[in-house]
Structure formats: C-alpha cells, structure tokens
CSV table of C-alpha atoms in Angstrom, one decimal:
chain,number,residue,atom,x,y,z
A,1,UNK,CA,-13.5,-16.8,3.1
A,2,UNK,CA,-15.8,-15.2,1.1
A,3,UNK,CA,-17.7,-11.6,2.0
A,4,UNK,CA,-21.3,-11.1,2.4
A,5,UNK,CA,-23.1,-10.8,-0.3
A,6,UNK,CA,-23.1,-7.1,-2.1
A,7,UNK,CA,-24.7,-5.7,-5.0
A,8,UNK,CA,-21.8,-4.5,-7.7
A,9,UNK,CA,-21.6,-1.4,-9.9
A,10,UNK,CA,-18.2,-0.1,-11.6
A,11,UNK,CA,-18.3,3.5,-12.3
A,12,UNK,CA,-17.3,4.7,-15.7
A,13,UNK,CA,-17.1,8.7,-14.0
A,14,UNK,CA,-16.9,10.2,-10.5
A,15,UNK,CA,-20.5,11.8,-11.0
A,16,UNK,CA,-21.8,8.6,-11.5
A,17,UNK,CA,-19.6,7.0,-8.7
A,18,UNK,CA,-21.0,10.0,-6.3
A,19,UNK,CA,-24.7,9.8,-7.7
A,20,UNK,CA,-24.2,5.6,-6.6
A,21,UNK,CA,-22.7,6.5,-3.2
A,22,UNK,CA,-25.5,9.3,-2.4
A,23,UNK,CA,-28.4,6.7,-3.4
A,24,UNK,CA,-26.9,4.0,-0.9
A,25,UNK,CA,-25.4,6.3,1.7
A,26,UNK,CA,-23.3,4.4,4.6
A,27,UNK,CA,-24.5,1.4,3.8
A,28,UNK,CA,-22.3,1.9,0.0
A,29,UNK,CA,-18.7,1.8,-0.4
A,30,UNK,CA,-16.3,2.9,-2.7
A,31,UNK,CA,-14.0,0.0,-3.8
A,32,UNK,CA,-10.7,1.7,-5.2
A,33,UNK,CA,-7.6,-0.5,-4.0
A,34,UNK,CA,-9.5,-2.9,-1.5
A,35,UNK,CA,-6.7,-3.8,0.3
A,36,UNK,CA,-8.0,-2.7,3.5
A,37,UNK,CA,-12.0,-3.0,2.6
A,38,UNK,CA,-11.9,-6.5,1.5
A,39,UNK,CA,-10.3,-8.4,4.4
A,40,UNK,CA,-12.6,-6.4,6.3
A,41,UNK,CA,-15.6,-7.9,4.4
A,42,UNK,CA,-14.1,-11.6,4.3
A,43,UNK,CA,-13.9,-11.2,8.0
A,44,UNK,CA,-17.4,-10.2,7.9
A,45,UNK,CA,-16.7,-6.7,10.0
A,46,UNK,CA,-17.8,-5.0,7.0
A,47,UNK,CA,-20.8,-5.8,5.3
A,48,UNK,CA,-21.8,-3.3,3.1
A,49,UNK,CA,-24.6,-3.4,0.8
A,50,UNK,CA,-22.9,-2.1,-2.1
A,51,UNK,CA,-20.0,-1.7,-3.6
A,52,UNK,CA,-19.2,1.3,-6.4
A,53,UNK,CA,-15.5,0.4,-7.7
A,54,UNK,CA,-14.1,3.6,-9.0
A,55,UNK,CA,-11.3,2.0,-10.7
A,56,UNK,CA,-12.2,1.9,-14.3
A,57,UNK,CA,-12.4,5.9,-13.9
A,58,UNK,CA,-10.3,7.7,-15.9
A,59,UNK,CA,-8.2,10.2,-14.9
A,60,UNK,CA,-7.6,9.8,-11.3
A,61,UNK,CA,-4.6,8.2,-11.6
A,62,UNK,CA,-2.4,11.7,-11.4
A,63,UNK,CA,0.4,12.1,-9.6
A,64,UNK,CA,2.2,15.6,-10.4
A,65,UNK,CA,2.9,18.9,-9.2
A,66,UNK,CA,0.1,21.8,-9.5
A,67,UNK,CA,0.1,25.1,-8.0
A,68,UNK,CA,2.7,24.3,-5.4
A,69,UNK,CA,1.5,21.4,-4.4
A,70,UNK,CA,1.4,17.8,-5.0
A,71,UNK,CA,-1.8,16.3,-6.3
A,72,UNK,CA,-2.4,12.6,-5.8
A,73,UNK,CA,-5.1,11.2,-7.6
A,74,UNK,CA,-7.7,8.5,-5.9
A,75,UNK,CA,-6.0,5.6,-7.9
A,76,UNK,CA,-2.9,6.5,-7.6
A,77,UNK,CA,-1.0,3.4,-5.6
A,78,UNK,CA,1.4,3.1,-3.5
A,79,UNK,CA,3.8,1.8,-5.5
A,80,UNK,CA,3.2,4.6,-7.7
A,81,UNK,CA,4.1,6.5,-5.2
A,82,UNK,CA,7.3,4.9,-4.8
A,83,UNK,CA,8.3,4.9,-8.3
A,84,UNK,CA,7.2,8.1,-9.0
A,85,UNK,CA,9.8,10.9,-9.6
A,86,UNK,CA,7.6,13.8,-8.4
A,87,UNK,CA,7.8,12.9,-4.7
A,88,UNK,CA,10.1,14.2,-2.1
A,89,UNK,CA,10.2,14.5,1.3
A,90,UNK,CA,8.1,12.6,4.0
A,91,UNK,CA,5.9,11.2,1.6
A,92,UNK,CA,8.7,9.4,-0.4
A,93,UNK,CA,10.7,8.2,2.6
A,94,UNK,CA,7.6,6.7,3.9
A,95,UNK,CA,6.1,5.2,0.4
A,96,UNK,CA,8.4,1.8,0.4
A,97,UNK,CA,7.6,1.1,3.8
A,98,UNK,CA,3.1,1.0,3.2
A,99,UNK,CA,2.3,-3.0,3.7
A,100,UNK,CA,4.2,-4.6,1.6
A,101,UNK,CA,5.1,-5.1,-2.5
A,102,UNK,CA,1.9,-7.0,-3.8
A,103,UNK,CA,-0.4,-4.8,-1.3
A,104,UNK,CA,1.5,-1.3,-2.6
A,105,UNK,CA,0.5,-2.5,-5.9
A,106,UNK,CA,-3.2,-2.3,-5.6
A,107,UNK,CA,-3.9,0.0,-2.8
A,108,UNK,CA,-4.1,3.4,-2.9
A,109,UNK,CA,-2.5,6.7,-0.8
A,110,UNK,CA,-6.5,8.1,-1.0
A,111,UNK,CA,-8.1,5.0,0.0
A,112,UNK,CA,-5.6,4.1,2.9
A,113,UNK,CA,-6.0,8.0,4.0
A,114,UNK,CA,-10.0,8.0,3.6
A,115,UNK,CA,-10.0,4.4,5.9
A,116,UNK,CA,-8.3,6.4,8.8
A,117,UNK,CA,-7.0,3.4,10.5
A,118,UNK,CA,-4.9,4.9,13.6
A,119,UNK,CA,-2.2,2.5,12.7
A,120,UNK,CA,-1.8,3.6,9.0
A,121,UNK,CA,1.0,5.5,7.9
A,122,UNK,CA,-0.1,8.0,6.2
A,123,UNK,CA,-2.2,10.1,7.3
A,124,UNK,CA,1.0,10.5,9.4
A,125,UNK,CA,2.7,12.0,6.9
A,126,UNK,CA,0.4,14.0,5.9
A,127,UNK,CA,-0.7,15.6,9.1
A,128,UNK,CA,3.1,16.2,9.3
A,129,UNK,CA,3.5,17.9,5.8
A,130,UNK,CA,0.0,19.8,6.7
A,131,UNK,CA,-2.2,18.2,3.2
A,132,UNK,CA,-5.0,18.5,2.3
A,133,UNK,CA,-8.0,16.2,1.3
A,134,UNK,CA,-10.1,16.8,-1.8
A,135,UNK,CA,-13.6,15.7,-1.6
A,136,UNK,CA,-16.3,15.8,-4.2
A,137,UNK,CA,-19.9,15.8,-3.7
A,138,UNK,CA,-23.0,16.0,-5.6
A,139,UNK,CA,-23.0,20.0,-5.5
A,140,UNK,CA,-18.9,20.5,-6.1
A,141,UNK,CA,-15.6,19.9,-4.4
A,142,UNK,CA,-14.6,21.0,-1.3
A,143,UNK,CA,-10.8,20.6,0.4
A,144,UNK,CA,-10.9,19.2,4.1
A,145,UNK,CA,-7.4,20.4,6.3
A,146,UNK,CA,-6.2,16.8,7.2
A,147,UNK,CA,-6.4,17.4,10.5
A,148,UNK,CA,-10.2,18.1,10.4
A,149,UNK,CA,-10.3,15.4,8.0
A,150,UNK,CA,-9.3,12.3,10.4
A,151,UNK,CA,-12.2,12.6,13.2
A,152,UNK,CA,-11.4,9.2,15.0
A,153,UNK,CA,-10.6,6.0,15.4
A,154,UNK,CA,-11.6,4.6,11.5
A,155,UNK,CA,-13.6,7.7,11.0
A,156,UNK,CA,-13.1,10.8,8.9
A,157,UNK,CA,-15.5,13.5,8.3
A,158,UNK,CA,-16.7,12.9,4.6
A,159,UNK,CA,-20.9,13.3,4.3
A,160,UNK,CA,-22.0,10.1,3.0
A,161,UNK,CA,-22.3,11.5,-0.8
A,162,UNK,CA,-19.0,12.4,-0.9
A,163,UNK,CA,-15.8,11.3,-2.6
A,164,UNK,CA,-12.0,11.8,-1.2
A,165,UNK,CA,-10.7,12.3,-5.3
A,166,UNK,CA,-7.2,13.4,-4.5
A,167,UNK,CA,-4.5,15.1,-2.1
A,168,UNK,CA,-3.0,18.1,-2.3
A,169,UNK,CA,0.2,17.7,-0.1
A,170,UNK,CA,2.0,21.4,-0.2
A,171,UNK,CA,5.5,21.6,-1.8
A,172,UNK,CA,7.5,24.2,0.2
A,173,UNK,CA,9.0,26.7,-2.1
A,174,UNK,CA,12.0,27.2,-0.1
A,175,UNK,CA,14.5,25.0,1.2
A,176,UNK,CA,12.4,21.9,2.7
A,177,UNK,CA,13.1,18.5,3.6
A,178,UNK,CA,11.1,15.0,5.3
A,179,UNK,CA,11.4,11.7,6.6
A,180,UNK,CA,9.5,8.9,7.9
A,181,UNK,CA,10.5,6.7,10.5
A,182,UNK,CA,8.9,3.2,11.1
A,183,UNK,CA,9.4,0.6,13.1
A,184,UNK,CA,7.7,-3.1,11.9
A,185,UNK,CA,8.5,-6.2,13.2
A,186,UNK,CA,8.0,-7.3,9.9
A,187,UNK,CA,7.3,-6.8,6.7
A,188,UNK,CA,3.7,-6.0,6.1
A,189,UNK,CA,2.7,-5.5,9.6
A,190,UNK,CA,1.3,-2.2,11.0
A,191,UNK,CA,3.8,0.3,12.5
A,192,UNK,CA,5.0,-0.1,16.3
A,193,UNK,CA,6.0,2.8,16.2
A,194,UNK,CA,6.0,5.8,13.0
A,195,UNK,CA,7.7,9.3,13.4
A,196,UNK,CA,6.9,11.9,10.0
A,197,UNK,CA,8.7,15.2,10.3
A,198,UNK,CA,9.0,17.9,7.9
A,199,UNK,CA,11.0,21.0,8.1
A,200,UNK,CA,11.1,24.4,6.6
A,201,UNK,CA,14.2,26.6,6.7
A,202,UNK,CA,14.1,30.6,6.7
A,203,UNK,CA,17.0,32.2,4.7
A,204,UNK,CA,19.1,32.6,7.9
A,205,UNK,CA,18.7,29.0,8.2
A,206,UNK,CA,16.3,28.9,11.0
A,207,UNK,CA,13.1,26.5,11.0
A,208,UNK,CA,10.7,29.2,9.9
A,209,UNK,CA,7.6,25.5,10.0
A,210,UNK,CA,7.6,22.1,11.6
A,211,UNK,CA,5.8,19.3,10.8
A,212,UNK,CA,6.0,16.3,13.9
A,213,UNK,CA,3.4,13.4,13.9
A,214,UNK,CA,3.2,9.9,14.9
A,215,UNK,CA,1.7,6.2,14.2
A,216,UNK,CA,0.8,3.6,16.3
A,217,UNK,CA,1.4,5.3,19.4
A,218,UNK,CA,-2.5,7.2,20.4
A,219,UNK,CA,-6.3,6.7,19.7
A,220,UNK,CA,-5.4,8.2,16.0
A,221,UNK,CA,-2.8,9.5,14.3
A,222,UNK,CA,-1.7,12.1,16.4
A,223,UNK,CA,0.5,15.7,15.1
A,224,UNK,CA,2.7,16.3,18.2
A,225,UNK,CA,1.9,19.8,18.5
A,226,UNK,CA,4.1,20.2,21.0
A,227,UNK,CA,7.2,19.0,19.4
A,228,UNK,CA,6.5,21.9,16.7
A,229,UNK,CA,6.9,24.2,18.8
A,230,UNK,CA,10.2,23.6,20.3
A,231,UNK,CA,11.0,23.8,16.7
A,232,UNK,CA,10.1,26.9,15.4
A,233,UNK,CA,11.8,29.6,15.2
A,234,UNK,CA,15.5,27.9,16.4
A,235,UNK,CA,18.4,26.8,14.4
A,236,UNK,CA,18.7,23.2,13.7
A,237,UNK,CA,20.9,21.5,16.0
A,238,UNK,CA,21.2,18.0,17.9
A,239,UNK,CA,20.5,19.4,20.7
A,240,UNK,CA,16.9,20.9,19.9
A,241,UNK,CA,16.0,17.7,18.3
A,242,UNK,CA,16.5,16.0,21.3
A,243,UNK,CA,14.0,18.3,22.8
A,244,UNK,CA,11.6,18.0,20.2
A,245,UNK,CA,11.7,14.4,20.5
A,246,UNK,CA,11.5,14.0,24.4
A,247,UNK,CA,8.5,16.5,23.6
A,248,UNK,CA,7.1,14.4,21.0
A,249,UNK,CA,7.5,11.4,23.4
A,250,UNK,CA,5.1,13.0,26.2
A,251,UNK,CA,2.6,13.7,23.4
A,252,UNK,CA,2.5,10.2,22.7
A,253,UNK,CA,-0.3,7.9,24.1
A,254,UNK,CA,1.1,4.2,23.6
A,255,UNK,CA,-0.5,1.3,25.1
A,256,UNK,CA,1.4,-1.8,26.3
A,257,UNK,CA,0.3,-4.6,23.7
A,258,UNK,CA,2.1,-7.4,21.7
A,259,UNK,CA,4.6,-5.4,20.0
A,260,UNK,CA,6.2,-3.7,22.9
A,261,UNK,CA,5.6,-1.8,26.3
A,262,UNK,CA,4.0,2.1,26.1
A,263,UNK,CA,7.4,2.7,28.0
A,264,UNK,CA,9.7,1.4,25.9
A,265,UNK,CA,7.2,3.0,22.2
A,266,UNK,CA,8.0,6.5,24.1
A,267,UNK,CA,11.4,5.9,23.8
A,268,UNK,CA,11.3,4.8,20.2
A,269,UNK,CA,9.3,7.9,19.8
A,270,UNK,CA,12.0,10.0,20.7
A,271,UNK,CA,14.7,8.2,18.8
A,272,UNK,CA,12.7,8.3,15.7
A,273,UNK,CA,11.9,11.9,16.1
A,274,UNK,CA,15.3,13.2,16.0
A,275,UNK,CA,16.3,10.6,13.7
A,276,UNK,CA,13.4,12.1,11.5
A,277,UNK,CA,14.4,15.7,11.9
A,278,UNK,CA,17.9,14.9,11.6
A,279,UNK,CA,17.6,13.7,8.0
A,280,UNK,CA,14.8,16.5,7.2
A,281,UNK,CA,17.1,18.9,8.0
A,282,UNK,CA,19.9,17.4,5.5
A,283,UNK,CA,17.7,17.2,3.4
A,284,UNK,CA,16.1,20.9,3.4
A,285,UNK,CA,20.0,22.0,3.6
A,286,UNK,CA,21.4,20.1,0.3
B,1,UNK,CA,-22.2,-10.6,-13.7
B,2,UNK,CA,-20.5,-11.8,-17.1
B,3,UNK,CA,-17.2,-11.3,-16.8
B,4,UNK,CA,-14.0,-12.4,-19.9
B,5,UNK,CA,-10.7,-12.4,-18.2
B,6,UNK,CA,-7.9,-13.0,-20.4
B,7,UNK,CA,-6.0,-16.0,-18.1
B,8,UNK,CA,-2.5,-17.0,-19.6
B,9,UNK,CA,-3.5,-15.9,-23.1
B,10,UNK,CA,-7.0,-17.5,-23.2
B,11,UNK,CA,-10.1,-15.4,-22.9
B,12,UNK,CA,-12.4,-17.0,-20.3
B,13,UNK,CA,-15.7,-15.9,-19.8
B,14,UNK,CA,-17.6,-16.7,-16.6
B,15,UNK,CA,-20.9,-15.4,-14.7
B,16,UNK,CA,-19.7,-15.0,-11.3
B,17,UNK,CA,-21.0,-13.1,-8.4
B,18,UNK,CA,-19.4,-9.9,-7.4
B,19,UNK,CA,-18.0,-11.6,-4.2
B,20,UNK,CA,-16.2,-14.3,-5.5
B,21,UNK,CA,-12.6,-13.3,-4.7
B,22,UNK,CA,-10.2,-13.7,-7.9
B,23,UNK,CA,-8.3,-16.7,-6.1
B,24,UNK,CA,-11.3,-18.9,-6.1
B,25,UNK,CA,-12.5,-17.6,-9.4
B,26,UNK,CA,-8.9,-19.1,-10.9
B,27,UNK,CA,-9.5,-22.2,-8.9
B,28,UNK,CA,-12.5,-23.4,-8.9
B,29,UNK,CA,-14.0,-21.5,-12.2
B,30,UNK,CA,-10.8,-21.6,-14.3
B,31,UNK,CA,-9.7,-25.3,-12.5
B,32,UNK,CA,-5.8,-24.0,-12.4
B,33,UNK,CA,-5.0,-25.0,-9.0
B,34,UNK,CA,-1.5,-23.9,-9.2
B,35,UNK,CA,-2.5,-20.7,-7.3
B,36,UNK,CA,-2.9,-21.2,-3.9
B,37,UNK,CA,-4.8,-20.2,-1.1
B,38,UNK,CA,-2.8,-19.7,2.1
B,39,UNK,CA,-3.8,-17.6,4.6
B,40,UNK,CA,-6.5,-16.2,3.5
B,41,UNK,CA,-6.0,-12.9,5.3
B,42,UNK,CA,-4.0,-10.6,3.1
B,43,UNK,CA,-0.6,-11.9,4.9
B,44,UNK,CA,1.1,-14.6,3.2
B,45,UNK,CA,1.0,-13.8,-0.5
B,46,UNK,CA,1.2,-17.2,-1.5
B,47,UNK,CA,-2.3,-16.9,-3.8
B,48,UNK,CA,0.1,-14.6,-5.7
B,49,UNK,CA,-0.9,-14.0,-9.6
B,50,UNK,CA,0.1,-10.9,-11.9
B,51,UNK,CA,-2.6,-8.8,-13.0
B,52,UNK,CA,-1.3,-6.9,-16.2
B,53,UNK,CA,1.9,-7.9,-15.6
B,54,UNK,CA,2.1,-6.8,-11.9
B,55,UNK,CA,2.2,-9.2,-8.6
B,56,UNK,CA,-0.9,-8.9,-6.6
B,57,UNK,CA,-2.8,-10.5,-3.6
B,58,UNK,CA,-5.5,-12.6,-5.4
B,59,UNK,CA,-7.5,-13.4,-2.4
B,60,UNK,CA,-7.7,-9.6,-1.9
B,61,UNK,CA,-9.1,-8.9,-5.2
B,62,UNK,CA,-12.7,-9.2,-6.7
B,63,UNK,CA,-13.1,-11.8,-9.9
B,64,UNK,CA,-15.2,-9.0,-11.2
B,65,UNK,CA,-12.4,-6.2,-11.3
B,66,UNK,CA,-10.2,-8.5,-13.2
B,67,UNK,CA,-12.8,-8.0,-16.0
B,68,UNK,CA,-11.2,-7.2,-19.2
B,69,UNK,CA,-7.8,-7.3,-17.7
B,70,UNK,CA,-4.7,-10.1,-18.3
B,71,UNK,CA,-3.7,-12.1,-15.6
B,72,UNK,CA,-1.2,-14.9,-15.4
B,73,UNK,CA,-0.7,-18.2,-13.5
B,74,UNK,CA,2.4,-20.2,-12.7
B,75,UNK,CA,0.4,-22.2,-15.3
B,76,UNK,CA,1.3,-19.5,-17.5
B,77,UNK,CA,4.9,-18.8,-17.2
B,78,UNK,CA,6.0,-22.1,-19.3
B,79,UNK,CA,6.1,-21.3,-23.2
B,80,UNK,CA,6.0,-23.3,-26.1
B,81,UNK,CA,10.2,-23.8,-25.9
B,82,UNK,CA,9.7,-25.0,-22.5
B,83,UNK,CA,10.1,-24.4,-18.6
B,84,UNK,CA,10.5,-20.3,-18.0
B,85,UNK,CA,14.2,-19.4,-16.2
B,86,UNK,CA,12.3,-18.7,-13.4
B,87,UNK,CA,11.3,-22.4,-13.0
B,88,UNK,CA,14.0,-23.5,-14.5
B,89,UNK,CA,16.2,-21.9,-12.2
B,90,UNK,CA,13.9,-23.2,-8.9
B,91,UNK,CA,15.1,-26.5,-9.6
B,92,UNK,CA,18.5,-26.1,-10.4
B,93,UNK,CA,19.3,-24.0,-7.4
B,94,UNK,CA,17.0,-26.1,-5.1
B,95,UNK,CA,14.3,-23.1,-5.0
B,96,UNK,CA,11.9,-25.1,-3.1
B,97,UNK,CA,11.1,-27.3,-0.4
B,98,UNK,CA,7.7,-27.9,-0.1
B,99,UNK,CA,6.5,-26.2,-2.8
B,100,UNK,CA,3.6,-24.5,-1.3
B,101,UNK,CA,5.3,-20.8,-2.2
B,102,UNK,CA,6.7,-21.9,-5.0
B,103,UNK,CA,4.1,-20.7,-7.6
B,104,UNK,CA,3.8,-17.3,-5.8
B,105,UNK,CA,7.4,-16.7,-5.6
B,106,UNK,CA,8.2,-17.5,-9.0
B,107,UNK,CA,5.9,-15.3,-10.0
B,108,UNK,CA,6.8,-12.6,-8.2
B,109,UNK,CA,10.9,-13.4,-9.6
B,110,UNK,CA,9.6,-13.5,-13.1
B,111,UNK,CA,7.9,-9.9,-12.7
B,112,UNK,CA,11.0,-8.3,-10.9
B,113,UNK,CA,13.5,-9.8,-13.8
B,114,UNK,CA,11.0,-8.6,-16.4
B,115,UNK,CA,11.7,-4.9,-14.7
B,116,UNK,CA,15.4,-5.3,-13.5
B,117,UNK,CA,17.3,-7.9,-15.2
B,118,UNK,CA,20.4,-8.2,-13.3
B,119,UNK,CA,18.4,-7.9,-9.2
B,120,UNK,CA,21.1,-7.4,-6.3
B,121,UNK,CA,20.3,-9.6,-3.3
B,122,UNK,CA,18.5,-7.0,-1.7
B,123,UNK,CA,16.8,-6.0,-4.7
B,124,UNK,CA,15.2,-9.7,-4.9
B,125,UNK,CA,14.7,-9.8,-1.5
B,126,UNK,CA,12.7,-6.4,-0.8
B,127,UNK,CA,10.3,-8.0,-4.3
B,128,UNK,CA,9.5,-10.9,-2.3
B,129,UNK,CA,9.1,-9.6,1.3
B,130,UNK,CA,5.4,-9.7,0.8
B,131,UNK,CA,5.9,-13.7,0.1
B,132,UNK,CA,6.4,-16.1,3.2
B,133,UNK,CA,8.0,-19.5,2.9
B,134,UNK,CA,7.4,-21.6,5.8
B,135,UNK,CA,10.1,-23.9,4.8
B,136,UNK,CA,12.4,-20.5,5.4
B,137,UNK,CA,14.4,-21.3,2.4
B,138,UNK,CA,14.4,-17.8,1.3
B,139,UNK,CA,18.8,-18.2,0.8
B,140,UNK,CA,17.8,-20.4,-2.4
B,141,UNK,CA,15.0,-18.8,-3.4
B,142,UNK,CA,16.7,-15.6,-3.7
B,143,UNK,CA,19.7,-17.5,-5.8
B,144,UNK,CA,17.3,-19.2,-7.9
B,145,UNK,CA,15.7,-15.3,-8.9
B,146,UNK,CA,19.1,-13.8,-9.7
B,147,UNK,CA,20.0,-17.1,-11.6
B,148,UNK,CA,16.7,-16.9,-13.3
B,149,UNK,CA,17.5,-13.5,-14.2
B,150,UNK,CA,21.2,-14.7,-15.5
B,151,UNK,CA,19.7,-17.3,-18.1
B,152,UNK,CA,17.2,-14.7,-19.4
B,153,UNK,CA,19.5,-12.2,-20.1
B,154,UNK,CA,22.1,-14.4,-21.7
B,155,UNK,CA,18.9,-15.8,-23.5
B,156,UNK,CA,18.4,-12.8,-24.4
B,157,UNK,CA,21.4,-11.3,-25.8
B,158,UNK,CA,21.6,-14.6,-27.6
B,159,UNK,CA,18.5,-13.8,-29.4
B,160,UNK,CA,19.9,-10.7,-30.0
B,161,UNK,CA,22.8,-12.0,-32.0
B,162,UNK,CA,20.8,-14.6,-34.2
C-alpha cells in the first residue's frame, strides 16, 4: 500500500520544524517515529499534505532526570525507554509492553502521547503519574497538564504551530512507587484492558497522592478520579485496594466488542487496579 | 528526492518519492527480494530489515528517512567465509518451514545475539514476538537463535585464541 502523495521536508532544528508546521497548519504533520502516522496514511485515513520529519534533529533524544522530574525528549523511543536506567515506576512497568519489539524501536513516548489514541498506553500512565507535556511554538514553550492535554478521542489540544518536544513526568521525592497493568491478547495488539497507578507515601506511611487511570476501557484514556480518592489519605492495605478498584471499575466505560464483554473489562478493571496498587505500594515501601 | 542508503555495505543512491515505503524501495529499487512484504499493516513483521543495526518494520518506514543511514538485508548477513550462525543454525535445527519468516526472523536472531550472546528461551522469544510464523514453528525457531548464538560465541572465543 502506498500513502497519498505528500510533499517532504526533514528538519535540521525545531524552529525550522515549527516554522514548516505553522506554514502548512493541519493539513502538515510531524513525522517522528511513524509508527502510528504511516499505517494511517497507507490506509489512506490520513492524507496529509506534508510531512516535516523531525528526526534528524539533534538533541531531542534526552532521557534524564531535571528538576525533579523526568524529561523525555521527542525522539526518545520506546525501547529507549525500556533500556533506559533513569526510569522507574509506572512508566518502566509499562515500557515493554508498547506494541511490540520492532514497533518500540522506532516509535516514540512523545509521538504515541501527541496521537491520543484512546487505546494507547500511555497517556495512561501519564495521566496516572500527573506529567506534563511540553509544547513549543513559534513565540516560546508552554507546558500543557496531561489531563488538559488529551481533549478526545485522537485529539489533543496543541495549536496547529505547535510542537509536543518532551515530557516532564514528576519524580516523587519521597517514597513512591508504579505499575502498569495490561491485558493483550497478543503481542502487539491494543490493550483490552490497561490499569496505571502510582502511589505516594507520607512518613507515617499513609498514601499522602494517588495516581488511578485506565486504557481501553472509555471514549479516552480516562484518570479514575474516583479511585483516588478512596486512596488518599488511608494506610495501604488489601482491603482499600479492593475499594479503589471496585471504584475504579464504576468509573470505567467499556463497550462489549471483539476482545471481551464491558462486564467482564469491569472486572479486569478491578483486578488490575489492586494488582497495580499492590505492587506500587511495594514498590514505594522498599 | 536523492537519496544514498548504505544497503549491506554498498552505497546506493536512488531518486525516489517521499512515499515510497523502505520495503519497496529494497525491493523493487535495490531488486533484493529477500525482504518480504506480508501484511502490509504494521502486524506481521515479516518485511523485517535492521536499520543501524536495529530490527524495524520496513513497510512502516519512509525510503527517504533511511537516507544516510546503514541498513541490512538477509542478503546481507552471509560474509565472505560463508553462511552467518544465524542461517546456519536455521537449517541445522530445521528453523523453517516455509520460509516466508525466515529472512525476518533471522534477522531479528542475529541482532539479539549481537546484544546478548547467550539469549534464555524467553529472552529469544520476547525478541521475536513482533515476528509471526504462520507455519507456528516458533519451538525451532527459537532453538535455531540460541544455537546461532552458541556457534558465534565459540566462533568467537576461537578467534580470540588465534
């Protein structure tokens, strides 16, 4: 299959890349990993007019820790991710489980967070961990909360000059911990179900934050409000995770489709939600 | 566009337009037909070829961003001394049935061994879970990897020695 035809630049900068973008507008993408953009275009549901490939830019391939947070850059990979020592948390457990090997070694965390697919992973996590997207435009940067960030269903609130060029996920300065749960039916295939929690702990070992969202299971990736605050403010225990995740579960919105009935995704909500906050809490206590 | 990819150690230059997908570009522009086109869709990984030493998806990549960049074939894993391990190690441990995968999944064994030379099973198995084989004969595919891997380090150490 071969996409429609598209005029081509490669950006040597991100001013240049932006300058592009702003000339075209929506009809322009940005081409970092592609692995969501071009089956899209072979497929023909996206035809855009042109393409500006950011990938020969240097420096956005950084993936380290910077005032208490984590910055990913916009090439930064997945598998990067995976390999990477710097990562903890929600965003590591989830990082092997993003499509599959030869897919995790071209796309990126920016680009899969930027295409807002409801079924992708991470914006899971990162609604979950509370991150932050960093977006540059021809006047200067601005950070988008990820919440305001993903509007709807493949749609996230960038103006049509602007770049995402990295995430700032927070690094908890206390004790902190994070998982991600996913259920595929294969490798490669979009989550039936995903669960990302992430906990804080007070001194007296309370949760003092809580971090609960899910995949696959509403109109977007949806933080289960509602979950968090059964959390808060209690000890970790079994028995509150249980609550959490029956919480968690009511939040959800599954539909009935090939992988499994919106009953039984509630239940697999539930599971994977104390099953999250079970090993976050390990985690934040080790 | 003009682009010069370096394909199994040979600069090839080529104008192509920005659409061709690297898969065809190898095919039809370079004529090596060992990479294959399977699904078409980003699923089956069987058009897999390593870019700069890494496996990727070549029907989900542009010709044009393989510009200045290495990329190897299965036409590309056999040296001057002969067959790699990888291949090697397809046939003697039956590897393959109908060969459709085949290229892909050595590939994708040669790359892992280069990184971890002595793979567990579940090592070899998590490299290629982005590879199908219709035949289902992932049990020998997975022995023929961690034989592969065998050979190249005893290859190796023999080198060593000399």
């Amino acid at each position: 299959m071969l996409p429609a035809q598209f005029d081509y630049i490669a950006a040597s900068s991100v001013e240049e890349a932006i300058a592009a973008k702003a000339e075209g507008g929506d009809e322009t993408r940005f081409l970092a990993g592609g692995q969501s953009l071009l089956p899209m275009m072979k497929l023909r549901f996206a035809t855009p007019s042109k393409l500006v490939d950011v990938n020969r830019i240097a420096g956005l391939d950084a993936i380290e820790h910077r005032n208490g947070h984590l910055h990913v850059g916009a090439l930064v990979r997945h598998a990067d991710i995976a390999a990477s020592g710097e990562v903890s948390g929600a965003v590591a457990s989830a990082a092997p489980w993003i499509a599959d090997p030869l897919v995790r070694n071209l796309g990126t965390m920016c680009g899969s967070v930027a295409h807002c697919d409801p079924e992708g992973d991470w914006n899971t996590v990162l609604l979950a961990t509370g991150a932050e997207v960093v977006a540059q435009g021809p006047s200067g940067s601005r950070t988008i909360a990820i919440g305001d960030f993903v509007q709807d269903f493949f749609t996230n609130s960038l103006n049509d000059d602007e770049m995402v060029v990295a995430l700032h996920i927070p690094v908890p300065s206390g004790r902190s911990g994070g998982a991600y749960q996913k259920l595929e039916r294969k490798v490669g295939d979009y989550a039936t179900v995903g669960v990302a929690a992430h906990l804080e702990l007070a001194a007296d070992g309370t949760i003092s934050a809580a971090g609960v969202a899910m995949t696959s299971v509403a109109p977007i990736n949806r933080k289960a409000t509602e979950a968090e605050a059964v959390l808060v403010g209690n000890a970790p225990s079994a028995e509150l995770f249980a609550e959490a995740g029956a919480a968690a579960s009511s939040a959800a919105d599954p539909r009935d489709d090939v992988r499994g009935s919106a009953r039984w995704k509630r239940q697999v909500v539930a599971a994977f939600t104390q099953r999250a906050l079970a090993a976050a809490a390990e985690q934040a206590r080790s | 566009m003009e682009i010069t990819i370096n394909i199994n150690g040979s600069d090839h230059t080529a104008d192509v337009e920005p659409r061709r997908l690297l898969v065809d570009h190898i095919r039809t522009g370079a004529g090596l037909t060992g990479t294959h086109i399977g699904c078409d869709t980003t699923s089956c990984g069987v058009c897999t070829v390593l870019v700069d030493g890494a496996p990727v998806k070549s029907c989900t990549m542009l010709a044009v961003q393989a510009d200045g960049r290495s990329v190897t074939t299965v036409e590309g894993l056999k040296t001057a001394d002969g067959l790699h391990p990888v291949q090697q190690a397809f046939s003697d441990e039956h590897g393959l049935q109908c060969g459709f995968c085949t290229p892909a999944m050595m590939l994708v064994g040669a790359a892992l061994i280069a990184d971890n030379p002595d793979p567990s099973d579940d090592e070899v198995r998590w490299a290629i879970s982005g590879n199908l084989c219709r035949c289902t004969g992932y049990m020998n595919i997975v022995k023929a990897v961690q034989a592969a891997a065998a050979a190249a380090a005893a290859s190796n150490g023999s080198d060593g020695d000399s």
